[in-house]
Amino acid sequence: MPSVAMDDLTAALSSSFAVSKEPNSTAAPHPRLAQYKSKYSVLEQSERRRRFLDLQKTKRLNYVNHARRLADGDWTGPDSDGEDGMEKQEDGEREQEGSTEEEGMEIERRKLPKHYANQLMLSEWLVDVPPDLDTDWLMVVCPVGKRSLIVASKGSTAAYTKSGYCVSRFPSLLPGGNRHNSAMGKDYTILDCIYSEVDRTYYILDVMCWRGHPVYDCPTEFRFYWLQSKVQETEGLSEIAKRNPFRFVSLQSTDCTAESIQKALAAEYSFSVDGLLFYHRQTHYTPGSTPLVGWLRPYMVTDILGMEVPVGPLTAKPEYASQQLQQILEHKQASSEVRPANRSGGYELEYLSTPGQHTHTNLFRMSAQGPISPHG
């Protein structure tokens, strides 16, 4: 992404940056890379992972209705998760259970959001490295860009920011994305993408619905497999044309063995790399931040994952890293300690993706953090 003028950065950071209750939000520095004070204590990330996995086994949401509402833009009527009638009862039960931990309550209160804001599944900093990382997790190398919700429906394709603002409308070869393949509104597609303005490309990170078939409640491993197969079946999707003015390219995933991570960090990419997302293989696609998706910048792999990495552009430590890495050694926080959070709800300054090299140091000084990730 082109460098942003320092005046704009200063104004944006001073007016928009806030600290939130979201534990381990990527809008804040990595908890093990900086010292921060917070009012909020949180459950250990590993414990919250366990709770999220348990919850998704029992809590069934109406994703068919939810996907249709996103496609139609119609949010009238009862909540799309069909839980209006149960909410008051659940709240009453929680009040009676005075000892219930606040963090557990936050997990259980999750409902599907209305409208186009907060629809994307966001990561946390990878703080507690899972012991099953090499067997139960997948990694995706992510390009620099703006996180986008893509909805192809009724013969048109719309791109929304994480906060729900429609930034662009155009035809595409996605099912439902242009008037020649909309099938009377029955076909619609919903994707989680990273948009690279430089490449005029939407890099597809995840799929929530394809041709009217929602896969929100399918495991990551299946969603990634299904995404790859569907993209390969759709001719012309990765080429710019009149009916497809932007490329759509699916990102590849790899397992998280040391060998696979090292190979990924040594590889060359057609895009500028921003960071690494780690997905638990069994997690469903759940809007909002989740400990079942972790985020690291490539240079952090050695210090956080404790593995050797190949010497190269991706693993080279930027200027601001020396101060952060020194803080790792001096102020390494136990996972039970207070963690930084982001009062804005976990949504970063989405247009401030990884800044240009000459702005790195100033950004760190101004905001007391490294570059801001679009992956949330």
C-alpha positions as CSV (number, residue, x, y, z in Angstrom):
1,M,0.0,0.0,0.0
2,P,1.4,3.5,-0.8
3,S,2.9,5.4,2.1
4,V,0.6,7.7,3.9
5,A,1.6,11.3,4.7
6,M,2.9,11.7,8.3
7,D,0.3,14.4,8.9
8,D,-2.5,12.1,8.0
9,L,-1.0,9.3,10.1
10,T,-0.7,11.7,13.1
11,A,-4.3,12.9,12.7
12,A,-5.6,9.3,12.2
13,L,-3.8,8.0,15.2
14,S,-4.7,10.8,17.5
15,S,-8.4,10.7,16.5
16,S,-9.1,7.1,15.9
17,F,-6.7,4.9,18.0
18,A,-8.2,3.5,21.1
19,V,-7.6,0.6,23.4
20,S,-10.4,-2.0,23.7
21,K,-11.7,-4.9,25.9
22,E,-10.9,-7.4,23.1
23,P,-8.1,-9.5,24.6
24,N,-4.9,-9.7,22.6
25,S,-6.4,-7.5,19.9
26,T,-4.0,-7.0,17.0
27,A,-4.8,-3.3,17.1
28,A,-2.4,-3.2,20.1
29,P,1.2,-4.3,20.2
30,H,1.9,-8.0,20.8
31,P,1.4,-8.6,24.6
32,R,4.8,-10.3,24.9
33,L,6.4,-7.4,22.9
34,A,5.3,-4.5,25.1
35,Q,4.2,-3.5,28.6
36,Y,0.7,-2.2,28.8
37,K,-1.6,-1.7,31.7
38,S,-5.3,-2.5,31.4
39,K,-8.3,-2.7,33.7
40,Y,-9.4,-6.0,32.2
41,S,-8.1,-9.3,33.3
42,V,-8.7,-12.1,30.7
43,L,-8.7,-15.8,30.7
44,E,-5.6,-17.4,29.4
45,Q,-5.7,-17.6,25.6
46,S,-5.4,-21.4,25.7
47,E,-8.5,-21.6,28.0
48,R,-10.5,-19.3,25.8
49,R,-9.6,-21.5,22.8
50,R,-11.0,-24.5,24.6
51,R,-14.2,-22.6,25.5
52,F,-14.7,-21.4,21.9
53,L,-14.4,-24.9,20.6
54,D,-16.8,-26.3,23.1
55,L,-19.3,-23.5,22.5
56,Q,-19.4,-24.0,18.7
57,K,-20.4,-27.7,19.3
58,T,-23.5,-26.7,21.2
59,K,-24.5,-23.3,19.8
60,R,-26.2,-23.6,16.5
61,L,-26.9,-20.3,14.7
62,N,-29.1,-19.8,11.6
63,Y,-26.4,-19.2,9.1
64,V,-28.7,-19.9,6.1
65,N,-30.9,-17.0,7.0
66,H,-27.8,-14.9,7.9
67,A,-26.2,-15.4,4.6
68,R,-29.5,-14.6,2.8
69,R,-29.8,-11.4,4.7
70,L,-26.3,-10.3,3.7
71,A,-27.1,-11.2,0.1
72,D,-30.4,-9.4,0.1
73,G,-29.5,-6.5,2.4
74,D,-32.7,-7.1,4.3
75,W,-32.4,-7.0,8.1
76,T,-36.1,-6.7,9.0
77,G,-37.8,-9.2,11.2
78,P,-36.3,-11.3,14.1
79,D,-32.6,-11.7,14.6
80,S,-31.0,-13.9,12.1
81,D,-29.7,-16.3,14.7
82,G,-33.3,-16.9,16.0
83,E,-32.4,-16.4,19.6
84,D,-34.4,-13.3,20.5
85,G,-36.7,-15.4,22.7
86,M,-33.9,-17.0,24.6
87,E,-31.8,-14.0,25.3
88,K,-33.8,-12.6,28.3
89,Q,-33.9,-16.1,29.8
90,E,-30.2,-16.5,29.4
91,D,-29.5,-13.1,30.9
92,G,-31.7,-14.0,33.9
93,E,-29.8,-17.2,34.4
94,R,-26.5,-15.4,34.3
95,E,-27.6,-12.9,36.9
96,Q,-28.4,-15.8,39.2
97,E,-25.0,-17.3,38.6
98,G,-23.1,-14.4,40.2
99,S,-19.9,-16.2,40.2
100,T,-19.8,-16.6,36.4
101,E,-16.6,-15.2,35.0
102,E,-17.0,-12.1,32.8
103,E,-14.8,-13.5,30.1
104,G,-16.8,-16.7,29.8
105,M,-20.0,-14.6,29.6
106,E,-18.6,-12.6,26.7
107,I,-17.9,-15.8,24.8
108,E,-21.4,-17.2,25.4
109,R,-23.2,-13.9,24.5
110,R,-22.0,-14.0,21.0
111,K,-24.7,-13.5,18.4
112,L,-24.6,-12.9,14.7
113,P,-24.2,-9.2,13.9
114,K,-26.8,-7.3,11.9
115,H,-26.0,-5.3,8.7
116,Y,-22.5,-5.3,7.1
117,A,-20.4,-4.2,10.1
118,N,-18.5,-6.7,12.2
119,Q,-19.0,-9.6,9.8
120,L,-15.4,-10.7,9.5
121,M,-13.6,-13.2,11.7
122,L,-10.7,-11.4,13.3
123,S,-7.5,-12.8,14.8
124,E,-5.7,-12.2,18.1
125,W,-2.0,-11.9,18.6
126,L,-0.7,-15.5,19.0
127,V,0.3,-15.2,22.7
128,D,0.0,-18.7,24.1
129,V,1.5,-21.0,21.5
130,P,-0.7,-24.1,21.3
131,P,1.0,-27.4,22.0
132,D,-0.9,-28.9,19.0
133,L,0.2,-26.2,16.6
134,D,2.0,-28.6,14.2
135,T,-1.0,-31.0,14.0
136,D,-4.2,-29.0,14.6
137,W,-3.5,-25.6,12.9
138,L,-3.1,-24.2,9.4
139,M,-1.1,-21.1,8.4
140,V,-1.8,-18.5,5.7
141,V,0.7,-16.0,4.4
142,C,-1.1,-12.7,4.0
143,P,-0.5,-9.8,1.7
144,V,-0.4,-6.1,2.6
145,G,-3.9,-4.7,1.9
146,K,-7.3,-3.8,3.3
147,R,-9.6,-6.4,4.8
148,S,-12.8,-6.6,2.8
149,L,-16.2,-8.3,3.0
150,I,-17.2,-9.3,-0.5
151,V,-20.9,-9.9,-1.2
152,A,-21.8,-11.0,-4.8
153,S,-25.6,-11.0,-5.2
154,K,-28.4,-9.9,-7.6
155,G,-26.0,-9.4,-10.5
156,S,-23.6,-7.1,-8.6
157,T,-20.6,-7.4,-6.3
158,A,-20.1,-5.1,-3.3
159,A,-17.0,-4.6,-1.2
160,Y,-17.4,-3.5,2.4
161,T,-14.9,-2.4,5.0
162,K,-14.8,-4.2,8.4
163,S,-16.9,-1.4,9.8
164,G,-19.6,-2.0,7.2
165,Y,-19.0,0.8,4.7
166,C,-19.6,0.0,1.1
167,V,-16.5,1.2,-0.7
168,S,-17.1,-0.3,-4.2
169,R,-19.7,-1.9,-6.4
170,F,-18.7,-3.7,-9.6
171,P,-19.4,-6.8,-11.7
172,S,-17.5,-10.0,-11.1
173,L,-17.4,-13.6,-12.2
174,L,-18.2,-14.8,-8.7
175,P,-21.6,-16.6,-8.6
176,G,-24.3,-13.9,-8.4
177,G,-21.7,-11.2,-9.1
178,N,-22.9,-10.0,-12.5
179,R,-26.2,-9.8,-14.3
180,H,-25.3,-12.7,-16.6
181,N,-24.8,-15.2,-13.8
182,S,-27.1,-14.1,-11.0
183,A,-29.8,-16.8,-11.6
184,M,-32.6,-14.5,-10.5
185,G,-31.0,-13.7,-7.2
186,K,-30.7,-17.4,-6.1
187,D,-26.9,-17.5,-6.4
188,Y,-24.9,-15.4,-4.0
189,T,-21.4,-15.6,-2.7
190,I,-19.8,-14.1,0.5
191,L,-16.1,-14.0,0.9
192,D,-13.5,-12.7,3.4
193,C,-10.8,-10.9,1.3
194,I,-7.7,-8.7,1.5
195,Y,-7.7,-6.1,-1.2
196,S,-4.4,-5.0,-2.7
197,E,-4.9,-1.7,-4.6
198,V,-1.4,-2.1,-6.2
199,D,-2.4,-5.5,-7.7
200,R,-6.1,-4.7,-8.3
201,T,-6.6,-8.0,-6.6
202,Y,-8.9,-9.3,-3.9
203,Y,-6.9,-12.1,-2.2
204,I,-9.5,-14.5,-0.8
205,L,-8.7,-15.4,2.7
206,D,-11.9,-17.4,3.6
207,V,-15.3,-18.3,2.3
208,M,-18.6,-18.0,4.2
209,C,-21.0,-18.8,1.3
210,W,-20.7,-20.0,-2.3
211,R,-23.5,-20.1,-4.8
212,G,-26.1,-19.8,-2.0
213,H,-24.5,-22.6,0.2
214,P,-23.3,-21.2,3.6
215,V,-20.3,-22.8,5.2
216,Y,-20.0,-20.7,8.3
217,D,-20.4,-23.7,10.6
218,C,-17.9,-25.9,8.7
219,P,-14.4,-26.4,10.0
220,T,-11.5,-24.3,8.6
221,E,-10.0,-27.3,6.9
222,F,-13.1,-28.0,4.9
223,R,-13.7,-24.3,4.1
224,F,-10.2,-23.9,2.7
225,Y,-10.5,-27.0,0.6
226,W,-13.9,-26.0,-0.7
227,L,-12.7,-22.5,-1.5
228,Q,-9.8,-23.8,-3.6
229,S,-12.0,-26.2,-5.5
230,K,-14.7,-23.6,-6.3
231,V,-12.2,-21.0,-7.4
232,Q,-10.5,-23.5,-9.7
233,E,-13.9,-24.3,-11.2
234,T,-14.7,-20.6,-12.0
235,E,-12.9,-19.6,-15.2
236,G,-11.5,-16.1,-15.6
237,L,-11.8,-15.2,-11.9
238,S,-8.1,-14.4,-11.6
239,E,-8.0,-12.3,-14.8
240,I,-9.1,-8.7,-15.3
241,A,-11.9,-8.3,-17.8
242,K,-15.0,-6.3,-18.5
243,R,-17.2,-8.5,-16.4
244,N,-14.4,-9.0,-13.8
245,P,-12.5,-5.7,-13.3
246,F,-10.7,-7.0,-10.2
247,R,-8.8,-10.2,-9.9
248,F,-9.9,-12.8,-7.3
249,V,-7.1,-15.0,-6.1
250,S,-7.4,-17.6,-3.3
251,L,-4.6,-17.6,-0.7
252,Q,-2.9,-20.9,0.0
253,S,-2.7,-22.6,3.4
254,T,-0.1,-24.9,4.8
255,D,0.3,-27.0,7.9
256,C,2.2,-25.6,10.9
257,T,5.1,-28.0,11.2
258,A,8.5,-26.3,11.7
259,E,9.5,-27.5,8.2
260,S,6.4,-26.0,6.5
261,I,6.7,-22.7,8.3
262,Q,10.4,-22.4,7.4
263,K,9.6,-23.2,3.8
264,A,6.8,-20.6,3.7
265,L,9.2,-17.9,5.2
266,A,11.8,-18.8,2.6
267,A,9.4,-18.6,-0.4
268,E,9.0,-15.7,-2.8
269,Y,5.5,-14.2,-3.2
270,S,3.9,-12.1,-5.9
271,F,2.6,-9.7,-3.3
272,S,4.1,-7.8,-0.4
273,V,3.8,-10.0,2.8
274,D,2.1,-8.4,5.8
275,G,2.0,-11.3,8.2
276,L,1.0,-14.8,9.1
277,L,-2.5,-16.0,10.2
278,F,-2.8,-19.3,12.1
279,Y,-6.2,-21.0,12.0
280,H,-7.3,-23.9,14.2
281,R,-8.4,-26.6,11.8
282,Q,-11.8,-27.1,13.6
283,T,-12.9,-23.5,14.1
284,H,-16.1,-22.4,12.4
285,Y,-16.3,-19.0,10.7
286,T,-17.4,-16.8,13.6
287,P,-17.7,-13.0,13.1
288,G,-15.6,-11.0,15.6
289,S,-12.3,-11.7,17.2
290,T,-11.4,-15.2,18.2
291,P,-8.4,-16.9,19.9
292,L,-8.8,-19.7,17.4
293,V,-7.1,-17.5,14.8
294,G,-3.7,-16.1,15.7
295,W,-1.6,-13.4,14.0
296,L,2.2,-12.9,13.9
297,R,4.5,-10.8,11.8
298,P,7.1,-13.0,10.1
299,Y,10.0,-11.5,12.1
300,M,8.3,-12.6,15.4
301,V,8.4,-16.4,14.5
302,T,11.7,-17.1,16.1
303,D,10.9,-15.4,19.4
304,I,7.3,-16.4,19.8
305,L,7.3,-19.9,18.2
306,G,10.9,-20.7,19.3
307,M,12.1,-22.0,15.9
308,E,14.9,-21.2,13.6
309,V,13.9,-19.4,10.5
310,P,15.7,-18.9,7.2
311,V,17.5,-15.6,6.6
312,G,15.6,-13.5,4.1
313,P,13.5,-10.4,3.5
314,L,10.5,-11.8,5.5
315,T,12.4,-12.7,8.6
316,A,14.6,-9.6,8.7
317,K,13.8,-7.6,11.9
318,P,12.6,-4.0,11.1
319,E,14.0,-1.0,13.0
320,Y,11.3,-0.9,15.6
321,A,11.8,-4.6,16.4
322,S,14.9,-4.1,18.5
323,Q,13.0,-2.2,21.1
324,Q,10.2,-4.7,21.1
325,L,12.4,-7.7,21.3
326,Q,14.3,-6.2,24.2
327,Q,11.0,-5.8,26.0
328,I,10.4,-9.5,25.5
329,L,13.5,-10.4,27.4
330,E,13.0,-7.7,30.2
331,H,9.2,-7.8,30.6
332,K,8.0,-11.2,29.4
333,Q,4.5,-11.4,30.8
334,A,3.0,-14.5,32.2
335,S,-0.2,-15.5,30.3
336,S,-2.3,-15.0,33.4
337,E,-1.4,-11.3,33.7
338,V,-3.4,-8.4,32.4
339,R,-3.3,-8.0,28.7
340,P,-3.7,-5.1,26.3
341,A,-7.0,-4.6,24.7
342,N,-8.8,-2.4,22.2
343,R,-11.8,-0.4,23.3
344,S,-12.9,0.2,19.7
345,G,-14.0,-3.4,19.4
346,G,-10.9,-4.8,17.8
347,Y,-11.1,-3.0,14.6
348,E,-7.9,-1.4,13.6
349,L,-7.3,1.7,11.5
350,E,-8.0,-0.4,8.4
351,Y,-6.5,2.0,5.9
352,L,-3.3,2.1,7.8
353,S,-2.0,-1.3,6.7
354,T,1.7,-1.9,7.0
355,P,3.2,1.6,6.5
356,G,6.0,2.5,4.1
357,Q,9.5,1.7,5.5
358,H,10.3,5.4,6.2
359,T,7.3,5.7,8.5
360,H,7.9,2.7,10.6
361,T,10.0,4.4,13.3
362,N,7.9,7.5,13.6
363,L,4.7,5.3,13.8
364,F,6.2,3.3,16.6
365,R,7.1,6.5,18.5
366,M,3.7,8.1,17.9
367,S,1.5,5.2,18.9
368,A,3.8,3.1,21.0
369,Q,3.2,0.2,18.7
370,G,4.5,-1.4,15.5
371,P,2.7,-1.2,12.2
372,I,-1.1,-1.8,12.3
373,S,-2.4,-5.0,10.8
374,P,-5.5,-5.3,8.7
375,H,-6.1,-8.8,9.9
376,G,-7.6,-7.9,13.3
